[in-house]
Amino acid sequence: MSKNTIYINGLGSVSIQEQSRNFDLSTMLEIQQGINLAKQPSYKDLMPPASLRRMSKGVKMGMYAAKIALQESDIKTPDAIITGTGLGCLIDSEKFLELLLENDENHLTPTAFIQSTHNTVGGQIALQMGCKGYNFTYVHQNSSFESALLDAFLQIKGSELENALVGGIDEVGSSTYKNLQIAEKINTEEQLFESGVNAAEGATFFFLNKEATEKSYAEILDISIENTMDKNRIETFLSDNNIAIQEVGSLFLGSCELAVDKEYFSSFESLFPTAEKVLYKRYVGHHHTASAFGLLLAAEHAQKQVCNEKYTLLYNQFEGKDHSLILLKKC
Amino acid sequence: MEDLKKELKVKIIEVLNLEDIELSEIGDQDALFGDGLGLDSIDALELIVLMDKDYGIKLSDPKEGREIFQSIETMAAYIAAHRTK
Amino acid sequence: MQERIVITGMGIVSAIGTSVEENLEALLKRESGLGRLSLFDSIYKDQIQVGEVKLTDKELEESLQMDLNDNYTRTTLLGIYAAKQAVENASIEDINDCRTGLISSTSVGGMDYIERYYTEFATNPQVVKYITSQEAGASTDKIANYLGLKGYVSTISTACSSAANAIMMGCRMIKSGKLDRVIVGGTDALSKFTINGFNTLMILSDSLNSPFDQDRKGLNLGEAAAYIVIEKESIARNANRAILGVVSGYGNANDAFHQTASSENGEGAYLAMEKALTMAGLESNQIDYINAHGTATPNNDLSEGRAIERIFVDKVPYFSSTKPYTGHTLAAAGAIEAVYSLLAIGHQKVFANLNFKTPMEELNIQPQTETLDLPLQHVMSNSFGFGGNCSTVIFSKA
């Protein structure tokens, strides 16, 4: 494997927060109990109105965040587009399914079906930007975004790509989220469930490049995703990258602060007693690709760091599965 | 016939989410596809369902639509001649 | 030099059989698995042909000795059934004896059960357990748990090219040194959702699908699951495993033309085939057989046919589509056809393209319509999906 380095050179997001980037933890909104909807920007400023007419919320959010990330990098067309989404284009999936059930399969139209596929956002971005390159979509629950990031990382590292647009998108679908409340997986405004999360939606995109620029936020040193968590994994991951535990200055954790997950996060934190920690889901809410927003915060944080803390580590898991580590280095 | 044409324009704007287009912007003879209103093959499939649902006209081959959906005028004429509801 | 990535196991369940052997036999006997829909009710059941797996959910659960009270969807059951076969076929005793991953793919996840219980979730506590099966990754997790796999687990969904893409990412994980072995493939059960979806696009045929025929009327949907075990060659050799073939090249490109339709000159397909050939270090005239995507929609076969003519110019290899046997199995198609490509290499046979009568006016090529004995070194498999997603994988004789 070559020694190519991978830098985050641009980023953009749509979330429950007001802005797209330049976040300050001390002034950010905190998530409310239940289901939180993303603040919708003015899409017409960035996209031709005719192109918006069929787009559901998730596609718009993804397209917007992608455009912001590319604008910042002064790039028109990336080499590849790699996305992650847990539940995909829920709004159109629900729309098609509900019409199918209500009308007993009669008088259905194709638009919602076409837009219901999980790779709709990646496909639409490619179509709009005329990007004929590599185009993948990962749909593995809470490591959907991490899988997309790993793919881009390995391809840039292996010289298959020079750059890539990578993002995570999840939208709230009202029926599905209501069902998840019935299943006690998402809290309601009135009731907190034992394994209920405070849910939200959003899209976060990154432009990755093998060359650093003056605007680069951070270097991605390594990514690891495993189905289960081994005791020694974190030490091995760091030592594989020749980094001592004490060199990790900040932790960004995908914790929903649930009893079921506590053990994993607390044993992780205990390895880094002096590191600063950020529980990013307090600001972005839980959705399968919330970790993309976590990476955005971590990347901005890394860029602003002045002291000698060189490394930032992100850890995410959900209900004991899909444990992911992302290691960042200050540029 | 004028009522039918107006009805069609309203329906097309609604069904195809043409939010930014005013009724008056669609001329009776304007091309619906290509350079005119800019509709595409997905819209054609939406219009085929509209024909069935609202006028009881079943088109089984998307190619038939090409002639019928040339303009509001051709659509209205076809509907007037073939409608079952 | 990069170590080769070899295939050491395969498993499959489709409309033409519940094992690799049954699938091979049907392909050689030219027996289609298509027929009328019996799994669930639909207003289209007498108008369409589908490729059903001839096992009920209960039969699948019993044969896998699984807990009947869990929330397994048919997509999950088919996936476990095929993945288990693949691991057994590779004679793997301990799935975690080297760094092993699982990359699966599916198009609509647990939609087969979601659509069944959608209106009951609020009122029937018995079915609430199925709510979380909507997540596309849920089926993959269950396969990983069944296999006891601890390492990297992921799911890809790029519509009908999904499983081909799972193979690519599996290879990438091995090449980069992240994994030694990956089980890759896909699973998709039939659902009302997909039947109605393709029906709204007016691309479902009311008769048996006839790829690359002038009078083709569209596709037939099918359900299936297939997985292959890919490994670093040294690991396979050390364990004395039989090597079924080599993944020698792959490529993914986007047509960037239309949300669902392919461009008339098949630009995305052309780019995917070209990338795969480049990676394999092969000239186009070294490909002996193409297992085409060949869905039998007017649009796909024209676009793919033109792309094949552009890549291979005047030396187009034998090609056929096996969709008339299985139907179009969506996300699983790339894995089903990977198994068929490996069977073609293993038995040195080109499988016949059924239902072909009249060559297409726009093309100068036509598919192979009889089973053919042929020395095969390199086989190309194409899979294309919505969103302009085009994928090609090249398998070679070890």
Coordinates of N, CA, C and O in Angstrom, one line a residue, chain C residues 237-379:
Chain C
R237 N -4.1 -21.1 -0.2 CA -3.2 -22.2 -0.5 C -2.7 -22.9 0.8 O -2.6 -24.1 0.8
N238 N -2.5 -22.1 1.8 CA -2.0 -22.7 3.1 C -3.1 -23.6 3.7 O -2.7 -24.6 4.3
A239 N -4.3 -23.3 3.4 CA -5.4 -24.2 3.9 C -5.8 -25.3 2.9 O -6.7 -26.0 3.2
N240 N -5.0 -25.3 1.8 CA -5.3 -26.3 0.8 C -6.8 -26.3 0.3 O -7.4 -27.3 0.0
R241 N -7.3 -25.1 0.1 CA -8.6 -25.0 -0.4 C -8.6 -25.0 -1.9 O -7.7 -24.6 -2.5
A242 N -9.7 -25.6 -2.4 CA -9.9 -25.6 -3.9 C -10.1 -24.2 -4.4 O -10.8 -23.4 -3.7
I243 N -9.4 -23.8 -5.4 CA -9.5 -22.4 -5.9 C -10.5 -22.4 -7.1 O -10.2 -23.1 -8.1
L244 N -11.6 -21.7 -7.0 CA -12.6 -21.8 -8.0 C -12.4 -20.7 -9.1 O -13.0 -20.8 -10.2
G245 N -11.6 -19.8 -8.8 CA -11.3 -18.7 -9.8 C -10.6 -17.5 -9.2 O -10.3 -17.6 -8.0
V246 N -10.3 -16.5 -10.0 CA -9.5 -15.4 -9.5 C -10.4 -14.1 -9.8 O -10.9 -14.1 -10.9
V247 N -10.4 -13.2 -9.0 CA -11.0 -11.9 -9.3 C -9.9 -11.1 -10.0 O -8.9 -10.7 -9.3
S248 N -9.9 -10.9 -11.2 CA -8.7 -10.2 -11.9 C -8.9 -8.8 -12.2 O -8.0 -8.0 -12.4
G249 N -10.2 -8.3 -12.2 CA -10.4 -6.9 -12.4 C -11.8 -6.5 -12.1 O -12.7 -7.3 -12.1
Y250 N -12.0 -5.2 -11.9 CA -13.3 -4.7 -11.7 C -13.3 -3.2 -11.9 O -12.3 -2.5 -11.9
G251 N -14.5 -2.6 -12.2 CA -14.6 -1.2 -12.4 C -16.1 -0.7 -12.1 O -17.0 -1.5 -12.4
N252 N -16.2 0.4 -11.5 CA -17.5 1.0 -11.4 C -17.5 2.4 -11.9 O -16.5 3.2 -11.8
A253 N -18.5 2.8 -12.6 CA -18.6 4.2 -13.2 C -20.1 4.6 -13.2 O -21.0 3.8 -13.0
N254 N -20.2 5.9 -13.3 CA -21.6 6.4 -13.4 C -21.9 6.9 -14.7 O -21.2 7.7 -15.4
D255 N -23.1 6.6 -15.2 CA -23.6 7.0 -16.5 C -23.9 8.5 -16.5 O -23.8 9.1 -17.6
A256 N -24.3 9.0 -15.4 CA -24.6 10.5 -15.2 C -25.4 11.0 -16.4 O -25.2 12.0 -16.9
F257 N -26.5 10.2 -16.7 CA -27.3 10.5 -17.8 C -28.8 10.7 -17.4 O -29.4 11.7 -17.8
H258 N -29.3 9.9 -16.6 CA -30.7 9.9 -16.2 C -30.9 9.1 -14.9 O -30.1 8.2 -14.7
Q259 N -31.9 9.4 -14.2 CA -32.1 8.7 -12.9 C -32.2 7.2 -13.0 O -31.8 6.4 -12.2
T260 N -33.0 6.8 -14.0 CA -33.3 5.3 -14.2 C -32.8 4.8 -15.5 O -32.4 3.6 -15.6
A261 N -32.9 5.6 -16.6 CA -32.5 5.0 -17.9 C -31.1 5.1 -18.1 O -30.3 5.9 -17.6
S262 N -30.6 4.3 -19.1 CA -29.2 4.3 -19.4 C -29.0 5.1 -20.7 O -29.9 5.2 -21.6
S263 N -27.9 5.7 -20.9 CA -27.6 6.5 -22.1 C -27.6 5.6 -23.3 O -27.3 4.4 -23.2
E264 N -27.9 6.2 -24.5 CA -28.1 5.3 -25.7 C -26.7 4.7 -26.1 O -26.7 3.7 -26.7
N265 N -25.6 5.4 -25.8 CA -24.4 4.8 -26.2 C -23.7 4.0 -25.1 O -22.6 3.5 -25.2
G266 N -24.4 3.9 -24.0 CA -23.9 3.1 -22.9 C -22.6 3.6 -22.3 O -21.7 2.8 -22.0
E267 N -22.5 4.9 -22.1 CA -21.3 5.5 -21.6 C -20.8 4.9 -20.3 O -19.6 4.5 -20.1
G268 N -21.7 4.8 -19.3 CA -21.3 4.2 -18.0 C -20.9 2.8 -18.1 O -19.9 2.4 -17.5
A269 N -21.6 2.0 -18.9 CA -21.2 0.6 -19.0 C -19.9 0.5 -19.7 O -19.0 -0.3 -19.3
Y270 N -19.7 1.3 -20.7 CA -18.4 1.3 -21.4 C -17.2 1.6 -20.4 O -16.2 0.9 -20.4
L271 N -17.4 2.7 -19.6 CA -16.4 3.1 -18.7 C -16.1 2.0 -17.6 O -15.0 1.7 -17.3
A272 N -17.2 1.3 -17.2 CA -17.0 0.2 -16.2 C -16.2 -0.9 -16.8 O -15.3 -1.5 -16.2
M273 N -16.6 -1.3 -18.0 CA -15.9 -2.5 -18.7 C -14.4 -2.1 -18.9 O -13.5 -2.9 -18.7
E274 N -14.2 -0.8 -19.4 CA -12.8 -0.4 -19.7 C -12.0 -0.4 -18.4 O -10.8 -0.9 -18.4
K275 N -12.5 0.1 -17.3 CA -11.8 0.1 -16.0 C -11.4 -1.3 -15.6 O -10.3 -1.5 -15.1
A276 N -12.4 -2.2 -15.7 CA -12.1 -3.6 -15.3 C -11.0 -4.2 -16.2 O -10.2 -4.9 -15.6
L277 N -11.1 -4.0 -17.4 CA -10.0 -4.5 -18.3 C -8.6 -4.0 -18.0 O -7.7 -4.7 -17.9
T278 N -8.6 -2.7 -17.7 CA -7.3 -2.0 -17.4 C -6.8 -2.6 -16.1 O -5.6 -3.0 -16.0
M279 N -7.6 -2.8 -15.1 CA -7.1 -3.3 -13.8 C -6.6 -4.8 -14.0 O -5.6 -5.2 -13.4
A280 N -7.4 -5.5 -14.9 CA -7.0 -6.9 -15.1 C -5.7 -7.0 -16.0 O -5.1 -8.1 -16.1
G281 N -5.4 -5.9 -16.6 CA -4.2 -5.9 -17.5 C -4.6 -6.8 -18.8 O -3.7 -7.5 -19.3
L282 N -5.8 -6.7 -19.2 CA -6.2 -7.6 -20.3 C -6.6 -6.7 -21.5 O -7.2 -5.6 -21.3
E283 N -6.4 -7.2 -22.7 CA -6.9 -6.6 -23.9 C -8.3 -7.1 -24.1 O -8.7 -8.2 -23.6
S284 N -9.2 -6.3 -24.7 CA -10.6 -6.8 -24.8 C -10.7 -8.1 -25.5 O -11.6 -8.9 -25.2
N285 N -9.8 -8.4 -26.5 CA -10.0 -9.7 -27.2 C -9.6 -10.9 -26.3 O -9.7 -12.1 -26.8
Q286 N -9.1 -10.7 -25.1 CA -8.8 -11.8 -24.2 C -10.0 -12.3 -23.4 O -10.0 -13.3 -22.7
I287 N -11.1 -11.5 -23.4 CA -12.3 -12.0 -22.7 C -13.0 -13.0 -23.6 O -13.2 -12.9 -24.8
D288 N -13.3 -14.2 -22.9 CA -13.9 -15.3 -23.7 C -15.4 -15.3 -23.6 O -16.1 -15.9 -24.5
Y289 N -16.0 -14.8 -22.6 CA -17.4 -14.8 -22.4 C -17.9 -13.7 -21.6 O -17.2 -13.3 -20.6
I290 N -19.0 -13.1 -21.9 CA -19.6 -12.0 -21.1 C -20.9 -12.5 -20.5 O -21.8 -12.9 -21.3
N291 N -21.1 -12.5 -19.2 CA -22.4 -12.7 -18.6 C -23.0 -11.3 -18.5 O -22.6 -10.5 -17.7
A292 N -23.8 -11.0 -19.5 CA -24.3 -9.6 -19.6 C -25.4 -9.3 -18.5 O -26.0 -10.2 -18.0
H293 N -25.6 -8.0 -18.3 CA -26.6 -7.6 -17.4 C -28.0 -8.0 -18.1 O -28.8 -8.6 -17.4
G294 N -28.1 -7.7 -19.4 CA -29.2 -8.2 -20.2 C -30.6 -8.4 -19.5 O -31.1 -9.5 -19.4
T295 N -31.2 -7.3 -19.0 CA -32.5 -7.4 -18.3 C -33.6 -7.6 -19.2 O -34.7 -8.0 -18.8
A296 N -33.4 -7.4 -20.5 CA -34.5 -7.5 -21.5 C -35.4 -6.3 -21.5 O -36.5 -6.4 -22.1
T297 N -35.0 -5.2 -20.9 CA -35.8 -4.0 -21.1 C -35.3 -3.4 -22.4 O -34.1 -3.5 -22.8
P298 N -36.1 -2.7 -23.1 CA -35.7 -2.0 -24.4 C -34.4 -1.2 -24.2 O -33.5 -1.2 -24.9
N299 N -34.4 -0.4 -23.1 CA -33.4 0.5 -22.8 C -32.1 -0.2 -22.4 O -31.0 0.1 -23.0
N300 N -32.1 -1.1 -21.5 CA -30.8 -1.7 -21.0 C -30.1 -2.4 -22.2 O -28.9 -2.3 -22.4
D301 N -30.8 -3.3 -22.9 CA -30.1 -4.1 -23.8 C -29.5 -3.3 -25.0 O -28.5 -3.7 -25.5
L302 N -30.2 -2.2 -25.3 CA -29.6 -1.4 -26.4 C -28.4 -0.7 -25.9 O -27.3 -0.7 -26.5
S303 N -28.5 -0.1 -24.7 CA -27.4 0.6 -24.1 C -26.2 -0.3 -23.9 O -25.0 0.0 -24.2
E304 N -26.5 -1.5 -23.3 CA -25.4 -2.4 -23.0 C -24.8 -3.0 -24.3 O -23.6 -3.1 -24.4
G305 N -25.7 -3.3 -25.2 CA -25.2 -3.8 -26.5 C -24.3 -2.9 -27.2 O -23.2 -3.3 -27.7
R306 N -24.7 -1.6 -27.2 CA -23.8 -0.6 -27.8 C -22.5 -0.5 -27.1 O -21.4 -0.3 -27.8
A307 N -22.5 -0.5 -25.8 CA -21.3 -0.4 -25.0 C -20.4 -1.6 -25.3 O -19.2 -1.4 -25.5
I308 N -20.9 -2.8 -25.4 CA -20.2 -4.0 -25.8 C -19.5 -3.8 -27.2 O -18.4 -4.1 -27.4
E309 N -20.3 -3.3 -28.1 CA -19.8 -3.1 -29.5 C -18.7 -2.1 -29.5 O -17.7 -2.3 -30.2
R310 N -18.8 -1.1 -28.6 CA -17.7 -0.1 -28.6 C -16.5 -0.6 -28.0 O -15.4 -0.3 -28.4
I311 N -16.6 -1.4 -26.9 CA -15.4 -1.9 -26.3 C -14.7 -3.0 -27.1 O -13.5 -3.0 -27.2
F312 N -15.5 -3.9 -27.6 CA -14.9 -5.1 -28.3 C -14.8 -5.0 -29.8 O -14.2 -5.8 -30.5
V313 N -15.3 -3.9 -30.3 CA -15.3 -3.5 -31.8 C -15.7 -4.7 -32.6 O -16.8 -5.2 -32.5
D314 N -14.8 -5.3 -33.4 CA -15.2 -6.4 -34.3 C -14.9 -7.8 -33.7 O -15.0 -8.8 -34.4
K315 N -14.5 -7.8 -32.4 CA -14.2 -9.1 -31.8 C -15.0 -9.3 -30.5 O -14.5 -9.4 -29.4
V316 N -16.3 -9.2 -30.7 CA -17.2 -9.4 -29.5 C -17.2 -10.8 -29.1 O -17.5 -11.7 -29.9
P317 N -16.9 -11.1 -27.8 CA -16.9 -12.5 -27.4 C -18.3 -13.1 -27.3 O -19.3 -12.4 -27.5
Y318 N -18.4 -14.4 -27.0 CA -19.7 -15.0 -26.8 C -20.3 -14.3 -25.6 O -19.6 -14.0 -24.6
F319 N -21.6 -14.0 -25.7 CA -22.2 -13.4 -24.5 C -23.7 -13.9 -24.4 O -24.3 -14.3 -25.3
S320 N -24.1 -13.9 -23.1 CA -25.5 -14.3 -22.9 C -26.0 -13.6 -21.6 O -25.2 -13.2 -20.8
S321 N -27.3 -13.5 -21.4 CA -27.9 -13.1 -20.2 C -28.5 -14.3 -19.5 O -29.3 -15.0 -20.2
T322 N -28.3 -14.5 -18.2 CA -29.0 -15.6 -17.6 C -30.3 -15.1 -16.8 O -30.8 -15.9 -16.1
K323 N -30.7 -13.9 -17.1 CA -32.0 -13.4 -16.5 C -33.2 -14.3 -16.9 O -34.1 -14.4 -16.1
P324 N -33.2 -14.9 -18.1 CA -34.4 -15.8 -18.4 C -34.5 -17.0 -17.5 O -35.6 -17.6 -17.4
Y325 N -33.4 -17.4 -16.8 CA -33.5 -18.5 -15.8 C -34.0 -18.0 -14.5 O -34.9 -18.7 -13.9
T326 N -33.5 -16.9 -14.0 CA -33.7 -16.5 -12.6 C -34.6 -15.3 -12.5 O -35.1 -15.0 -11.4
G327 N -34.9 -14.6 -13.5 CA -35.5 -13.3 -13.4 C -34.4 -12.3 -13.0 O -33.3 -12.7 -12.7
H328 N -34.8 -11.0 -12.9 CA -33.8 -10.0 -12.5 C -33.9 -10.0 -10.9 O -34.9 -9.6 -10.4
T329 N -32.8 -10.4 -10.3 CA -32.8 -10.5 -8.8 C -32.3 -9.3 -8.1 O -31.8 -9.3 -7.0
L330 N -32.3 -8.1 -8.8 CA -32.0 -6.8 -8.3 C -30.6 -6.8 -7.6 O -29.6 -7.1 -8.2
A331 N -30.6 -6.5 -6.3 CA -29.3 -6.3 -5.6 C -28.5 -7.6 -5.7 O -27.3 -7.6 -5.6
A332 N -29.2 -8.7 -5.7 CA -28.4 -10.0 -5.7 C -27.8 -10.4 -7.0 O -27.0 -11.3 -7.1
A333 N -28.3 -9.8 -8.1 CA -28.0 -10.2 -9.5 C -26.5 -10.3 -9.7 O -26.0 -11.3 -10.3
G334 N -25.7 -9.3 -9.2 CA -24.3 -9.4 -9.4 C -23.6 -10.6 -8.8 O -22.6 -11.1 -9.2
A335 N -24.2 -11.0 -7.7 CA -23.6 -12.2 -7.0 C -24.1 -13.5 -7.6 O -23.3 -14.4 -7.8
I336 N -25.3 -13.5 -8.0 CA -25.8 -14.7 -8.8 C -25.0 -14.9 -10.0 O -24.6 -16.0 -10.3
E337 N -24.8 -13.8 -10.7 CA -24.0 -14.0 -12.0 C -22.5 -14.1 -11.8 O -21.8 -14.6 -12.7
A338 N -22.0 -13.8 -10.6 CA -20.6 -14.1 -10.3 C -20.5 -15.6 -10.1 O -19.6 -16.2 -10.6
V339 N -21.5 -16.2 -9.4 CA -21.5 -17.7 -9.3 C -21.6 -18.3 -10.7 O -20.8 -19.3 -11.0
Y340 N -22.5 -17.8 -11.5 CA -22.6 -18.4 -12.9 C -21.3 -18.2 -13.7 O -20.9 -19.1 -14.5
S341 N -20.7 -17.1 -13.5 CA -19.4 -16.8 -14.3 C -18.3 -17.9 -13.8 O -17.6 -18.4 -14.6
L342 N -18.3 -18.1 -12.5 CA -17.4 -19.1 -11.9 C -17.7 -20.5 -12.4 O -16.8 -21.3 -12.6
L343 N -19.0 -20.8 -12.5 CA -19.4 -22.1 -13.0 C -19.0 -22.2 -14.5 O -18.6 -23.3 -14.9
A344 N -19.1 -21.1 -15.2 CA -18.7 -21.2 -16.6 C -17.3 -21.5 -16.7 O -16.9 -22.3 -17.5
I345 N -16.5 -20.9 -15.9 CA -15.0 -21.1 -15.9 C -14.7 -22.6 -15.4 O -14.0 -23.3 -16.0
G346 N -15.4 -23.0 -14.3 CA -15.1 -24.3 -13.7 C -15.5 -25.4 -14.7 O -14.9 -26.5 -14.7
H347 N -16.6 -25.2 -15.5 CA -17.0 -26.3 -16.3 C -16.8 -26.0 -17.8 O -17.2 -26.8 -18.7
Q348 N -16.1 -24.9 -18.1 CA -15.8 -24.5 -19.4 C -17.0 -24.5 -20.4 O -17.0 -25.2 -21.4
K349 N -18.0 -23.8 -19.9 CA -19.3 -23.7 -20.7 C -19.8 -22.3 -20.8 O -19.7 -21.5 -19.8
V350 N -20.3 -22.0 -21.9 CA -21.0 -20.7 -22.1 C -22.5 -21.1 -22.0 O -23.0 -22.0 -22.6
F351 N -23.2 -20.4 -21.1 CA -24.6 -20.7 -20.9 C -25.5 -20.1 -21.9 O -25.2 -19.0 -22.4
A352 N -26.6 -20.7 -22.3 CA -27.4 -20.2 -23.4 C -28.3 -19.1 -22.9 O -28.8 -19.1 -21.8
N353 N -28.5 -18.1 -23.8 CA -29.4 -17.0 -23.6 C -30.8 -17.5 -24.1 O -31.0 -17.8 -25.3
L354 N -31.8 -17.8 -23.2 CA -33.1 -18.3 -23.6 C -33.9 -17.2 -24.3 O -33.7 -16.1 -24.2
N355 N -35.0 -17.7 -25.0 CA -36.1 -16.9 -25.5 C -35.6 -15.9 -26.6 O -36.3 -14.9 -26.9
F356 N -34.4 -16.1 -27.2 CA -34.0 -15.2 -28.2 C -34.5 -15.7 -29.6 O -34.3 -16.8 -29.9
K357 N -35.1 -14.7 -30.4 CA -35.5 -15.1 -31.7 C -34.9 -14.2 -32.8 O -34.3 -14.6 -33.7
T358 N -35.1 -12.9 -32.6 CA -34.8 -11.9 -33.6 C -33.7 -10.9 -33.2 O -33.8 -10.3 -32.1
P359 N -32.6 -10.8 -34.0 CA -31.6 -9.9 -33.6 C -32.1 -8.5 -33.5 O -33.0 -8.1 -34.3
M360 N -31.5 -7.6 -32.7 CA -31.9 -6.2 -32.6 C -31.4 -5.5 -33.8 O -30.3 -5.6 -34.2
E361 N -32.3 -4.6 -34.3 CA -32.0 -3.8 -35.5 C -30.8 -2.9 -35.3 O -30.0 -2.7 -36.2
E362 N -30.7 -2.4 -34.1 CA -29.6 -1.4 -33.8 C -28.2 -2.0 -33.6 O -27.3 -1.3 -33.6
L363 N -28.2 -3.3 -33.4 CA -26.9 -4.0 -33.1 C -26.5 -5.0 -34.2 O -27.3 -5.5 -34.9
N364 N -25.1 -5.2 -34.2 CA -24.6 -6.2 -35.2 C -24.2 -7.5 -34.4 O -23.6 -8.3 -35.0
I365 N -24.6 -7.5 -33.2 CA -24.2 -8.7 -32.4 C -25.5 -9.4 -31.9 O -26.5 -8.9 -31.8
Q366 N -25.3 -10.7 -31.6 CA -26.4 -11.5 -31.0 C -25.9 -12.5 -30.0 O -24.8 -12.9 -30.1
P367 N -26.8 -12.8 -28.9 CA -26.3 -13.6 -27.8 C -26.1 -15.1 -28.3 O -26.7 -15.5 -29.3
Q368 N -25.4 -15.8 -27.5 CA -25.2 -17.2 -27.7 C -26.5 -17.9 -27.2 O -26.9 -17.7 -26.1
T369 N -27.1 -18.7 -28.1 CA -28.4 -19.3 -27.7 C -28.4 -20.8 -27.4 O -29.4 -21.4 -27.1
E370 N -27.2 -21.4 -27.6 CA -27.1 -22.8 -27.2 C -26.0 -22.9 -26.2 O -25.0 -22.1 -26.2
T371 N -26.1 -23.9 -25.3 CA -24.9 -24.2 -24.4 C -23.7 -24.5 -25.2 O -23.8 -25.3 -26.2
L372 N -22.6 -24.0 -24.9 CA -21.4 -24.1 -25.7 C -20.2 -24.6 -24.9 O -19.9 -24.1 -23.8
D373 N -19.5 -25.6 -25.3 CA -18.2 -26.0 -24.7 C -17.1 -25.1 -25.3 O -17.0 -25.0 -26.5
L374 N -16.4 -24.5 -24.4 CA -15.4 -23.5 -24.9 C -14.3 -23.4 -23.9 O -14.6 -23.3 -22.7
P375 N -13.1 -23.3 -24.3 CA -12.0 -23.0 -23.3 C -12.2 -21.6 -22.8 O -12.1 -20.7 -23.6
L376 N -12.4 -21.4 -21.5 CA -12.7 -20.1 -21.0 C -11.5 -19.7 -20.0 O -11.3 -20.4 -19.0
Q377 N -10.9 -18.7 -20.3 CA -9.9 -18.2 -19.3 C -10.4 -17.0 -18.5 O -10.2 -16.9 -17.3
H378 N -11.0 -16.0 -19.3 CA -11.5 -14.8 -18.6 C -13.0 -14.6 -18.9 O -13.4 -14.6 -20.1
V379 N -13.8 -14.4 -17.9 CA -15.2 -14.1 -18.0 C -15.5 -12.8 -17.4 O -15.1 -12.4 -16.3

